CSV table of C-alpha atoms in Angstrom, one decimal:
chain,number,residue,atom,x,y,z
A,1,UNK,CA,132.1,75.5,120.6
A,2,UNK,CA,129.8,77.7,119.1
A,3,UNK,CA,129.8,75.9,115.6
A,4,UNK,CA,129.2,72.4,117.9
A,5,UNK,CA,126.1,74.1,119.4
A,6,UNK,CA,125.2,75.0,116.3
A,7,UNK,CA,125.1,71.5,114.5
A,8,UNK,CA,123.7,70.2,117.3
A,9,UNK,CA,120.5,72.4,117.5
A,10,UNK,CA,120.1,71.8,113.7
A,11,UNK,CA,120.2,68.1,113.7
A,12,UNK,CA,117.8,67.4,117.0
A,13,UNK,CA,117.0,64.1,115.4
A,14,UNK,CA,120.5,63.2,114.7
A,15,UNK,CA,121.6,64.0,118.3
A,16,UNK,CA,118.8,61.6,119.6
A,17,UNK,CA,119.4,58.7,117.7
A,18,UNK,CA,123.0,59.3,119.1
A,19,UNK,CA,122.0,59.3,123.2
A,20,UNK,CA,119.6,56.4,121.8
A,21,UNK,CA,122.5,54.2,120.5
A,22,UNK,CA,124.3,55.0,123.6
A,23,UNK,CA,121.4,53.8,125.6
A,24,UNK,CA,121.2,50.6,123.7
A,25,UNK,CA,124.7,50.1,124.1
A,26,UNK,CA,124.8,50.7,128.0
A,27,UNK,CA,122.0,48.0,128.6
A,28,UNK,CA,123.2,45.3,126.2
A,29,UNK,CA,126.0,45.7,128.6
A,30,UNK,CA,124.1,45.5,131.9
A,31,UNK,CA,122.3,42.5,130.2
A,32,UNK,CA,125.2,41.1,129.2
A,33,UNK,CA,127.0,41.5,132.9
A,34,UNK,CA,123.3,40.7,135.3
A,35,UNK,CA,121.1,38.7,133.0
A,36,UNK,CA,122.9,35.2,132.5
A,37,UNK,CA,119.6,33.1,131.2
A,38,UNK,CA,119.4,33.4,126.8
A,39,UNK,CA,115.0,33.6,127.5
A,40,UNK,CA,115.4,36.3,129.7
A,41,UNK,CA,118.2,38.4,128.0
A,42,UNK,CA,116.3,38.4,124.9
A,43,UNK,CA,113.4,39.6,126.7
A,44,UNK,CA,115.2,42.4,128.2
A,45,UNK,CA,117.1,43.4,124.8
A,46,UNK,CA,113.9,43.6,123.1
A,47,UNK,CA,112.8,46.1,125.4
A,48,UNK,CA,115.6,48.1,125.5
A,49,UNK,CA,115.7,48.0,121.8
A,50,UNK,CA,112.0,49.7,122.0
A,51,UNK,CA,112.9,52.3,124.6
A,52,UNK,CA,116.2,53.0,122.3
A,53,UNK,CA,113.5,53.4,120.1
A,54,UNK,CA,111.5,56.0,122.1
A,55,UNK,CA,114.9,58.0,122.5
A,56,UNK,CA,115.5,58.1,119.3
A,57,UNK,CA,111.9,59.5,118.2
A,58,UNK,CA,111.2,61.3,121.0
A,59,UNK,CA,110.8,64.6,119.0
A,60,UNK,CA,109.2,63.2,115.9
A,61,UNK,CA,106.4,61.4,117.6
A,62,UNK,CA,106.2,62.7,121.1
A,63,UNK,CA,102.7,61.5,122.2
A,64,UNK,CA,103.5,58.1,119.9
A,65,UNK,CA,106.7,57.5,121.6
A,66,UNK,CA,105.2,58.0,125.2
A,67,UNK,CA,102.2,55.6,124.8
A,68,UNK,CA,104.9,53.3,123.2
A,69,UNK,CA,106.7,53.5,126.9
A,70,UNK,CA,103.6,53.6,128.7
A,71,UNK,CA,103.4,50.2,126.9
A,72,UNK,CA,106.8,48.9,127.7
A,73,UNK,CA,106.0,49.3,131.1
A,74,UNK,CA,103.0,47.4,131.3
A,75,UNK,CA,104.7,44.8,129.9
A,76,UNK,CA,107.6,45.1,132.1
A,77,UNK,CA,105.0,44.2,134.7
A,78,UNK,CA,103.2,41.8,133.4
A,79,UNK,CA,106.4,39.5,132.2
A,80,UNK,CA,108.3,40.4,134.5
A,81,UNK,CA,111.0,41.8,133.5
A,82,UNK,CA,112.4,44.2,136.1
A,83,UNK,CA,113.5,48.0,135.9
A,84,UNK,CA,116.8,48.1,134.5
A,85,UNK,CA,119.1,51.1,132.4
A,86,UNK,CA,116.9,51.1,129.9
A,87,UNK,CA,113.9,52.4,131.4
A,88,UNK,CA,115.9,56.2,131.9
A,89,UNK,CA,114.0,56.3,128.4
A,90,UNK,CA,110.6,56.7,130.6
A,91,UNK,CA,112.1,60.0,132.1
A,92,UNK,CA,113.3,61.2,128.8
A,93,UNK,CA,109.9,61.0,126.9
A,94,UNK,CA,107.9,62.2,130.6
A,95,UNK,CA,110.1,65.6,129.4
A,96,UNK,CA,109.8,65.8,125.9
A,97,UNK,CA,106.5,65.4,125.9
A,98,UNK,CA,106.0,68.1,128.8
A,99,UNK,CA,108.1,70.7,126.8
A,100,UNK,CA,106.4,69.6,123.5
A,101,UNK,CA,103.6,72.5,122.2
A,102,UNK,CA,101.2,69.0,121.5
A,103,UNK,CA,97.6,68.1,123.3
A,104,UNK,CA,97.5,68.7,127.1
A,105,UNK,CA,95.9,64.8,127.4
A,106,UNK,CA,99.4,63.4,126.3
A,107,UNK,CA,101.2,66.1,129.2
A,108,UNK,CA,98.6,64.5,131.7
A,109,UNK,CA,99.4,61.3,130.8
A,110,UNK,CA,103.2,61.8,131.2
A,111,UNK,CA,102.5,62.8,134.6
A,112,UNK,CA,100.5,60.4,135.7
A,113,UNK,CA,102.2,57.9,134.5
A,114,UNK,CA,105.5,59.1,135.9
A,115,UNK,CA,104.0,59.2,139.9
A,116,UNK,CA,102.8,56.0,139.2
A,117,UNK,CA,105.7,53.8,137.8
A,118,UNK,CA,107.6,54.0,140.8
A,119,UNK,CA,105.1,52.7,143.2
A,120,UNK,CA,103.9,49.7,140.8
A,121,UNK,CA,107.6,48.8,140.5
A,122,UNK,CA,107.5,48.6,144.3
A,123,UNK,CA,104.7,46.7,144.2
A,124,UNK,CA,106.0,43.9,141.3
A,125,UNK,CA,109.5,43.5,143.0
A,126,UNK,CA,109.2,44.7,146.2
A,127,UNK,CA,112.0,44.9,148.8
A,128,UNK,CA,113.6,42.7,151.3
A,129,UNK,CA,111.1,41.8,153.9
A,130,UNK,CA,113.4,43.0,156.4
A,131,UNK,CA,113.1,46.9,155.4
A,132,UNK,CA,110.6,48.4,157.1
A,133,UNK,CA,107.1,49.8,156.0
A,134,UNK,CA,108.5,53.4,156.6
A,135,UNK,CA,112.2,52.9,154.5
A,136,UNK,CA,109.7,51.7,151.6
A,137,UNK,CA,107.3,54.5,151.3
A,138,UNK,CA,110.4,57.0,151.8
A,139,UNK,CA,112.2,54.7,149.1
A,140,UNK,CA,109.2,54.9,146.8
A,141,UNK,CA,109.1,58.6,147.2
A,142,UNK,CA,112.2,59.3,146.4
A,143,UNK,CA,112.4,57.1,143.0
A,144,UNK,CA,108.9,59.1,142.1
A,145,UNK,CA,110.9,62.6,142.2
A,146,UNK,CA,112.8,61.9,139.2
A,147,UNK,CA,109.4,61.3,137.6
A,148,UNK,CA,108.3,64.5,139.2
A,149,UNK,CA,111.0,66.7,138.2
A,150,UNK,CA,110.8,65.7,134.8
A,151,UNK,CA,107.8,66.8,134.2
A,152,UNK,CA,108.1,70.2,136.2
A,153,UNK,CA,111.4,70.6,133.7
A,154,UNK,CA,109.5,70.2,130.5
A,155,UNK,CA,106.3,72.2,131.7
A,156,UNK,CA,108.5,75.0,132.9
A,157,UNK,CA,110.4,74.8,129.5
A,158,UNK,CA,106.9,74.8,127.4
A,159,UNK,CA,105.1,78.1,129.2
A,160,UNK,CA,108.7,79.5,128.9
A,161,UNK,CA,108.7,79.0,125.2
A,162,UNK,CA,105.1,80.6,124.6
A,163,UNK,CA,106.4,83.4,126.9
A,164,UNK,CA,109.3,84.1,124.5
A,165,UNK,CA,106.9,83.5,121.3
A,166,UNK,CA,104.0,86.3,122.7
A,167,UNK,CA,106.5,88.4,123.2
A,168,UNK,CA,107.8,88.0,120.0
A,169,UNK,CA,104.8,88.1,118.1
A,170,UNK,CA,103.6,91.5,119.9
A,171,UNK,CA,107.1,93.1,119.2
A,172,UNK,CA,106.9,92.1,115.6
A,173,UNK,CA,102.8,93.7,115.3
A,174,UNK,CA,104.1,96.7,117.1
A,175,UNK,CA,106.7,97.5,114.9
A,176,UNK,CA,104.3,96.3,112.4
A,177,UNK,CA,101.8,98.8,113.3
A,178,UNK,CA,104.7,101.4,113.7
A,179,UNK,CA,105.7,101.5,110.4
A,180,UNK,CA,101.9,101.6,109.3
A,181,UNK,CA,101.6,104.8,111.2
A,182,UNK,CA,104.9,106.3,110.0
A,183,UNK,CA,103.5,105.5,105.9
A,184,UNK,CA,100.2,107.3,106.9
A,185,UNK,CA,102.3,110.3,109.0
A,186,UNK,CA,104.4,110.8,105.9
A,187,UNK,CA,101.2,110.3,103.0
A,188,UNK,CA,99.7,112.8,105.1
A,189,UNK,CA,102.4,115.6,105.4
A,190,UNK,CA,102.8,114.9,101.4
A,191,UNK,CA,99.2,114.9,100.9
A,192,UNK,CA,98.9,118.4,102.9
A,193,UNK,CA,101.9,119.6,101.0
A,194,UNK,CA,100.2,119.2,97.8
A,195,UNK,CA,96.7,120.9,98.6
A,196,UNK,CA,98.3,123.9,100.3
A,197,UNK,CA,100.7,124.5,97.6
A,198,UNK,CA,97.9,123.9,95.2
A,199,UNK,CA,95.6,126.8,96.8
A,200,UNK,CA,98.5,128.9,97.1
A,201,UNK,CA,100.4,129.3,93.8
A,202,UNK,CA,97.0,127.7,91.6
A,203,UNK,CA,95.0,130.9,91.7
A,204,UNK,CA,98.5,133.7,90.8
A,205,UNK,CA,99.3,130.9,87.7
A,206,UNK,CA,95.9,131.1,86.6
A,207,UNK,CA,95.7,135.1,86.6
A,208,UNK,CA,98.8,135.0,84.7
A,209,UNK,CA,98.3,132.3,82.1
A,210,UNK,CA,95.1,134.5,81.2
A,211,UNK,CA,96.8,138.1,81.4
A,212,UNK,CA,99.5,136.4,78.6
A,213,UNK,CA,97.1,135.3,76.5
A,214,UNK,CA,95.1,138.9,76.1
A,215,UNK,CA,99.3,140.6,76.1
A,216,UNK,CA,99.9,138.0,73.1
A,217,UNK,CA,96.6,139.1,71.2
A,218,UNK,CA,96.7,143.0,72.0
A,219,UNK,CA,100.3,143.3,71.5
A,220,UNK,CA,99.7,145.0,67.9
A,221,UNK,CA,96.6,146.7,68.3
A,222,UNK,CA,96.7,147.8,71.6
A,223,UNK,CA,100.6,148.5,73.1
A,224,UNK,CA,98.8,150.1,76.0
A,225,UNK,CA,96.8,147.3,77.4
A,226,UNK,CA,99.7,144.6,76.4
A,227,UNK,CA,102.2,146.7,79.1
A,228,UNK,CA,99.2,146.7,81.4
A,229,UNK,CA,99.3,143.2,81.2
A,230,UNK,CA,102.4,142.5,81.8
A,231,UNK,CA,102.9,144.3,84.4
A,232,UNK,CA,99.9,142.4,86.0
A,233,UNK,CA,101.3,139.0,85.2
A,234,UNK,CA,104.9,140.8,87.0
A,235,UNK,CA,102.7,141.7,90.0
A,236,UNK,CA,101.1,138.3,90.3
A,237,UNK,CA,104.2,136.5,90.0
A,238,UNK,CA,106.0,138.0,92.7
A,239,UNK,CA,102.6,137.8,94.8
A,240,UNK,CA,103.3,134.0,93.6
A,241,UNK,CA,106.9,133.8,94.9
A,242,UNK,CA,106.1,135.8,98.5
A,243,UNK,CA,103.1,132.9,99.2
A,244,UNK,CA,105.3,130.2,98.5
A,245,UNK,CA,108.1,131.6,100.5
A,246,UNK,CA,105.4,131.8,103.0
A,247,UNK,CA,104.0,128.4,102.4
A,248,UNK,CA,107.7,127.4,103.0
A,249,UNK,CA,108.2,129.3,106.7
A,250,UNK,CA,104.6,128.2,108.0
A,251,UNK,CA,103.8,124.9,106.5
A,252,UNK,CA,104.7,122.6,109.1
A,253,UNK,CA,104.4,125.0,111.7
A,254,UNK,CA,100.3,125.7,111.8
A,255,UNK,CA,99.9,124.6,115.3
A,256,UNK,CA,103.2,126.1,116.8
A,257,UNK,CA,102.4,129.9,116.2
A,258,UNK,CA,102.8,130.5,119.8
A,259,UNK,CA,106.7,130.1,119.6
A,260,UNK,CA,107.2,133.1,117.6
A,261,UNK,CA,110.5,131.9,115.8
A,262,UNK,CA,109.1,131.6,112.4
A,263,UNK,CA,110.4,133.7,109.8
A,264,UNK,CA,109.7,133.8,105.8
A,265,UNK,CA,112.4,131.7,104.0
A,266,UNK,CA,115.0,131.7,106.7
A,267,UNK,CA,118.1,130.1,106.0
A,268,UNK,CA,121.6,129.5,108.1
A,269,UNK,CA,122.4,133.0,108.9
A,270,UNK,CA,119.1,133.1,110.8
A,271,UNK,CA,120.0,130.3,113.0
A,272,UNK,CA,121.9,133.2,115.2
A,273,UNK,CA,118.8,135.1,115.3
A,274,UNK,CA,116.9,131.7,116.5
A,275,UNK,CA,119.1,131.3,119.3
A,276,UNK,CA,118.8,134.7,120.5
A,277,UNK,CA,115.1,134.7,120.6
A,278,UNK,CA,115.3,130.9,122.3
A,279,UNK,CA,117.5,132.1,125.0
A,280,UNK,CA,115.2,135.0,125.1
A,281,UNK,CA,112.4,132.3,126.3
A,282,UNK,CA,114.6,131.4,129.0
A,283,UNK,CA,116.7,128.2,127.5
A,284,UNK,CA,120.2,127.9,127.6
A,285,UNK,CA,121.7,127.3,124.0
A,286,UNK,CA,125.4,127.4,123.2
A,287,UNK,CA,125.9,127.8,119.4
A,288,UNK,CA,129.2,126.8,117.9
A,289,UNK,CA,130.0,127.5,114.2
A,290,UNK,CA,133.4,125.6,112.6
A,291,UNK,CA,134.4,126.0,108.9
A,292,UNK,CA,134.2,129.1,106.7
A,293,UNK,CA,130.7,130.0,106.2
A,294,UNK,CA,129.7,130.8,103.0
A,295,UNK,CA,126.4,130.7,101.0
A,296,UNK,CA,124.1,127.6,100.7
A,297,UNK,CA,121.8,126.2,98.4
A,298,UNK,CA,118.4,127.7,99.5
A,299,UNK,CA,116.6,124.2,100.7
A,300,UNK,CA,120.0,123.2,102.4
A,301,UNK,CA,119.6,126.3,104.1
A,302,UNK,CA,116.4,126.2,105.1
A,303,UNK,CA,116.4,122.6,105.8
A,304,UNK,CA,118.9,123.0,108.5
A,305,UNK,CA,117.3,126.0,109.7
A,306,UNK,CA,114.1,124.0,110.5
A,307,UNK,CA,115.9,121.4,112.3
A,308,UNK,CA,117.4,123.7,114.8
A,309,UNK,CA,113.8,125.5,115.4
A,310,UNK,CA,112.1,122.0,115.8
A,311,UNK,CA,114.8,120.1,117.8
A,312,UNK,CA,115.0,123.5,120.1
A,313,UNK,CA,111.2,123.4,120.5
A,314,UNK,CA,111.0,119.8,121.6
A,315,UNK,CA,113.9,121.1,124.1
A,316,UNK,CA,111.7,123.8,125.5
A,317,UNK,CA,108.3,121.4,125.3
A,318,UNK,CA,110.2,118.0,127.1
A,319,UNK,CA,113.7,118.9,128.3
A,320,UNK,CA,112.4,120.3,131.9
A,321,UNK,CA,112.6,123.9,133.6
A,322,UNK,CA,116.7,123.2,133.9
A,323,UNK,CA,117.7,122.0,130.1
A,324,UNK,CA,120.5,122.8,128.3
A,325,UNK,CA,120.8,122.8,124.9
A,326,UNK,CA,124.3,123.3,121.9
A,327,UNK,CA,123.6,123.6,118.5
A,328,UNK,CA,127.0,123.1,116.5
A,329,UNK,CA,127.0,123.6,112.7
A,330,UNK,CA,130.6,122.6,111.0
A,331,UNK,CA,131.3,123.7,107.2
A,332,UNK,CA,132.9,121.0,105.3
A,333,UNK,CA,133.9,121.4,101.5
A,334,UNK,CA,131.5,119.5,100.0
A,335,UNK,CA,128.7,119.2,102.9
A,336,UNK,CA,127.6,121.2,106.0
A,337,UNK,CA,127.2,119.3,109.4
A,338,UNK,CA,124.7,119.8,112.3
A,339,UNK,CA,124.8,118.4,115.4
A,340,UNK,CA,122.3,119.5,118.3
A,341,UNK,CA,121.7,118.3,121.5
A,342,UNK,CA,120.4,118.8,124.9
A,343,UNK,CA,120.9,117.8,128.2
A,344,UNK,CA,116.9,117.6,129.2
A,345,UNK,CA,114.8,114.9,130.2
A,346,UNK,CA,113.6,114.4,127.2
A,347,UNK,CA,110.1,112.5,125.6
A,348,UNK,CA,110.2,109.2,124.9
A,349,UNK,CA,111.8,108.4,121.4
A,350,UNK,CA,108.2,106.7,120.4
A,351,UNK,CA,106.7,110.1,120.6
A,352,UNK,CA,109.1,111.7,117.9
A,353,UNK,CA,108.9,108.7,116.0
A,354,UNK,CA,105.3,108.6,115.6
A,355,UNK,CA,104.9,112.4,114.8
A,356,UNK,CA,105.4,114.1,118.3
A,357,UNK,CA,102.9,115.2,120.6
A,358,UNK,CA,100.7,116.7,118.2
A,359,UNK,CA,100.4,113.2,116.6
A,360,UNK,CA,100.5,115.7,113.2
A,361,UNK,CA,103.8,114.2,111.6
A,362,UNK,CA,106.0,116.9,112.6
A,363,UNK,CA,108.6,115.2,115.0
A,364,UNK,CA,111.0,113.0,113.1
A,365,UNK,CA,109.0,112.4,110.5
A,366,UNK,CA,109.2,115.8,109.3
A,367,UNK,CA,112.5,116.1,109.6
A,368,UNK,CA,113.3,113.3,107.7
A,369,UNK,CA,111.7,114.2,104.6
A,370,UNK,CA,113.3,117.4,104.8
A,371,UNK,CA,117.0,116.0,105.3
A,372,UNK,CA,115.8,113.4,102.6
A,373,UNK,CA,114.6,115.9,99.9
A,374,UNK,CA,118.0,117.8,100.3
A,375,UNK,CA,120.0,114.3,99.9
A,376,UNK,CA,121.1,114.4,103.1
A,377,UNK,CA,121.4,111.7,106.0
A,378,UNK,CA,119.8,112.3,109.4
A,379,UNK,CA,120.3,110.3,112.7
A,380,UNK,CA,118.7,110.8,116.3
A,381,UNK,CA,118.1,109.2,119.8
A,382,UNK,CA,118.7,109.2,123.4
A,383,UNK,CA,122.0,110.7,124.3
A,384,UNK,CA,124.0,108.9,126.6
A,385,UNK,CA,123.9,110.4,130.1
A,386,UNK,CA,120.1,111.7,129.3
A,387,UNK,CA,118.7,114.0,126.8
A,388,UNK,CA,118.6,114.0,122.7
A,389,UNK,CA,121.2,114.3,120.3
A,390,UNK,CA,120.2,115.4,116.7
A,391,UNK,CA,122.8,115.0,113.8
A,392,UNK,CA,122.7,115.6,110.1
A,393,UNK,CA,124.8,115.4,106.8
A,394,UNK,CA,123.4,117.8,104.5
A,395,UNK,CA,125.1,117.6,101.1
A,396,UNK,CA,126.2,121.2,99.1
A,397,UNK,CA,125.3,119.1,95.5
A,398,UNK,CA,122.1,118.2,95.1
A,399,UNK,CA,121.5,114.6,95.1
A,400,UNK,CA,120.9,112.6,91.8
């Protein structure tokens, strides 16, 4: 059934010229059966040839086809040639051209012309003298519905169509615009990556470039002031590693100093420590640990400690006075699992999506890249029954 609907909405044209021959065939019938006299068949087959026609072409030439029956019916009235099977064509086009997206004067016309075929057919062949004034109007009424409905069908089918396409078109610029903003959110947490790191370790690589050169030229002549030297360049370098460790704790935390969960290169052990000082605060957190643990790759370890501290923090910020929250972390051989959730209100999932509440890039967004830098695959939303759910895959082997 579903291949037949199929065929059938990709050959429109085909299906018409079908219902058309069917038409045709119906009133060469009728004529046939009603219309003994040769002159007065052939007038009658050449107008249902032309309405046949109007079925047939009704999508192709919509406001052609309709003044084509506006036509038929004029001369239906003027040679008298009554209403017979083939005018159902006049209802067919009064629709099409109602539901077709074309110029309002050809919708107008279908209508009007519609209310008034039936009483100009009353008029042209009227009926028995013995029916009364009252049974005529009613009768007239009645064979103007039809006409009526038609119309209403195809109008109703048109605004419902431009419904359907507005909302399509503002769903695709919204997503449209969403990713825009997501590009910008993640140039800008690279871009700020960058200049901090730059101002952090630029200076310390500087001092020691220059304090090897003068070790290199002294060495000889001056042992002394070589050692100096290099202990300097020893200093400075470890100054080096404690601001980028730093760098790596604070970074995306700037505007969150106030939750007081930020440590200097924290990794998976710490995540204990986190849920101590968040239950501290006054959340509920169940922490579940599966597998052996065992020692992680530093960025894994860090990667997954900064999802827990951000997906707790939107817990705290959106789940409500009564949230609950489980963080479960599961050691596999070649990967370790994560999985948190909560049992909160929750934002919206726009909000983490576009950067959270801060509009800074730090909801998703940020975690994302982190997850993505590590290799690792990262999936959240709504969790059925209310709250989030947070899961990630991050892999033990660096990711080629």
């Amino acid at each position: 059934m579903q291949r037949l609907y199929d065929f059938i909405r990709s050959h429109p044209t085909g299906v018409d010229v079908f219902w058309a021959v069917v038409l045709l065939g119906l009133s060469a019938l009728w004529i046939g059966s009603v219309v003994p006299p040769l002159d007065h068949a052939v007038g009658y087959a050449v107008v249902a040839t032309l309405f046949s026609l109007v079925v047939a072409l009704r999508r192709k030439a919509p406001e052609r086809m309709l003044v084509l029956a506006v036509a038929l019916g004029v001369v239906q009235l003027v040679f008298d040639v009554e209403t017979f099977m083939a005018d159902f064509a006049m209802l067919v086009i009064i629709f099409t051209v109602a539901a077709h997206d074309g110029p309002r004067w050809a919708s107008r016309l279908a209508l009007v012309g519609g209310l008034f075929a039936a009483p100009l057919s009353q008029l042209r062949w009227p009926l028995e003298e013995t029916v009364s004034v009252p049974a005529r109007v009613f009768f007239t009424v009645i064979m103007a519905v039809p006409f009526a409905l038609a119309w209403v069908l195809g109008d109703s089918l048109r605004t419902r169509r431009a419904y359907f396409a507005q909302l399509e078109e503002k769903a695709a610029r919204l997503e449209r615009e969403r990713e825009a903003q997501a590009k910008v959110a993640v140039a800008a947490e690279r871009a700020r990556i960058a200049r901090e790191l730059h101002d952090v370790v630029a200076h310390n690589v500087s001092v020691m470039v220059v304090q090897a050169d003068g070790a290199a030229y002294v060495m000889d002549s001056s042992p002394e002031t070589a050692k100096q030297a290099l202990e300097t360049i020893s200093t400075t370098g470890r100054q080096a590693l404690a601001e980028m460790r730093r760098l790596l704790g604070i970074l995306r935390t700037g505007e969150h100093q106030e939750a007081g969960e930020y440590v200097p290169q924290p990794d998976v052990e710490q995540i204990e420590e986190l849920v101590e000082q968040v239950r501290g605060a006054g959340l509920t957190v169940d922490l579940t640990v599966e597998g052996t643990p065992r020692a992680l790759p530093t960025g894994v370890g860090l990667t997954a400690y900064r999802i827990v501290q951000e997906a707790l923090t939107n817990t705290r910020k959106h789940g409500g006075p009564d949230a609950g929250a489980s963080v479960r972390l599961v050691y596999f051989d070649d990967g370790l699992g994560l999985l948190v959730e909560d049992d909160g209100r929750g934002a919206p999932q726009e909000m983490y999506e576009d950067g959270g509440a801060d509009g800074a890039g730090h909801g998703l967004i940020g975690m994302r890249e982190r997850v993505g830098m590590v290799g690792g695959t990262l999936d959240a939303g709504p969790r059925p029954g209310g709250g989030f759910r947070i899961s990630a895959l991050l892999p033990l082997k660096p990711a080629h």
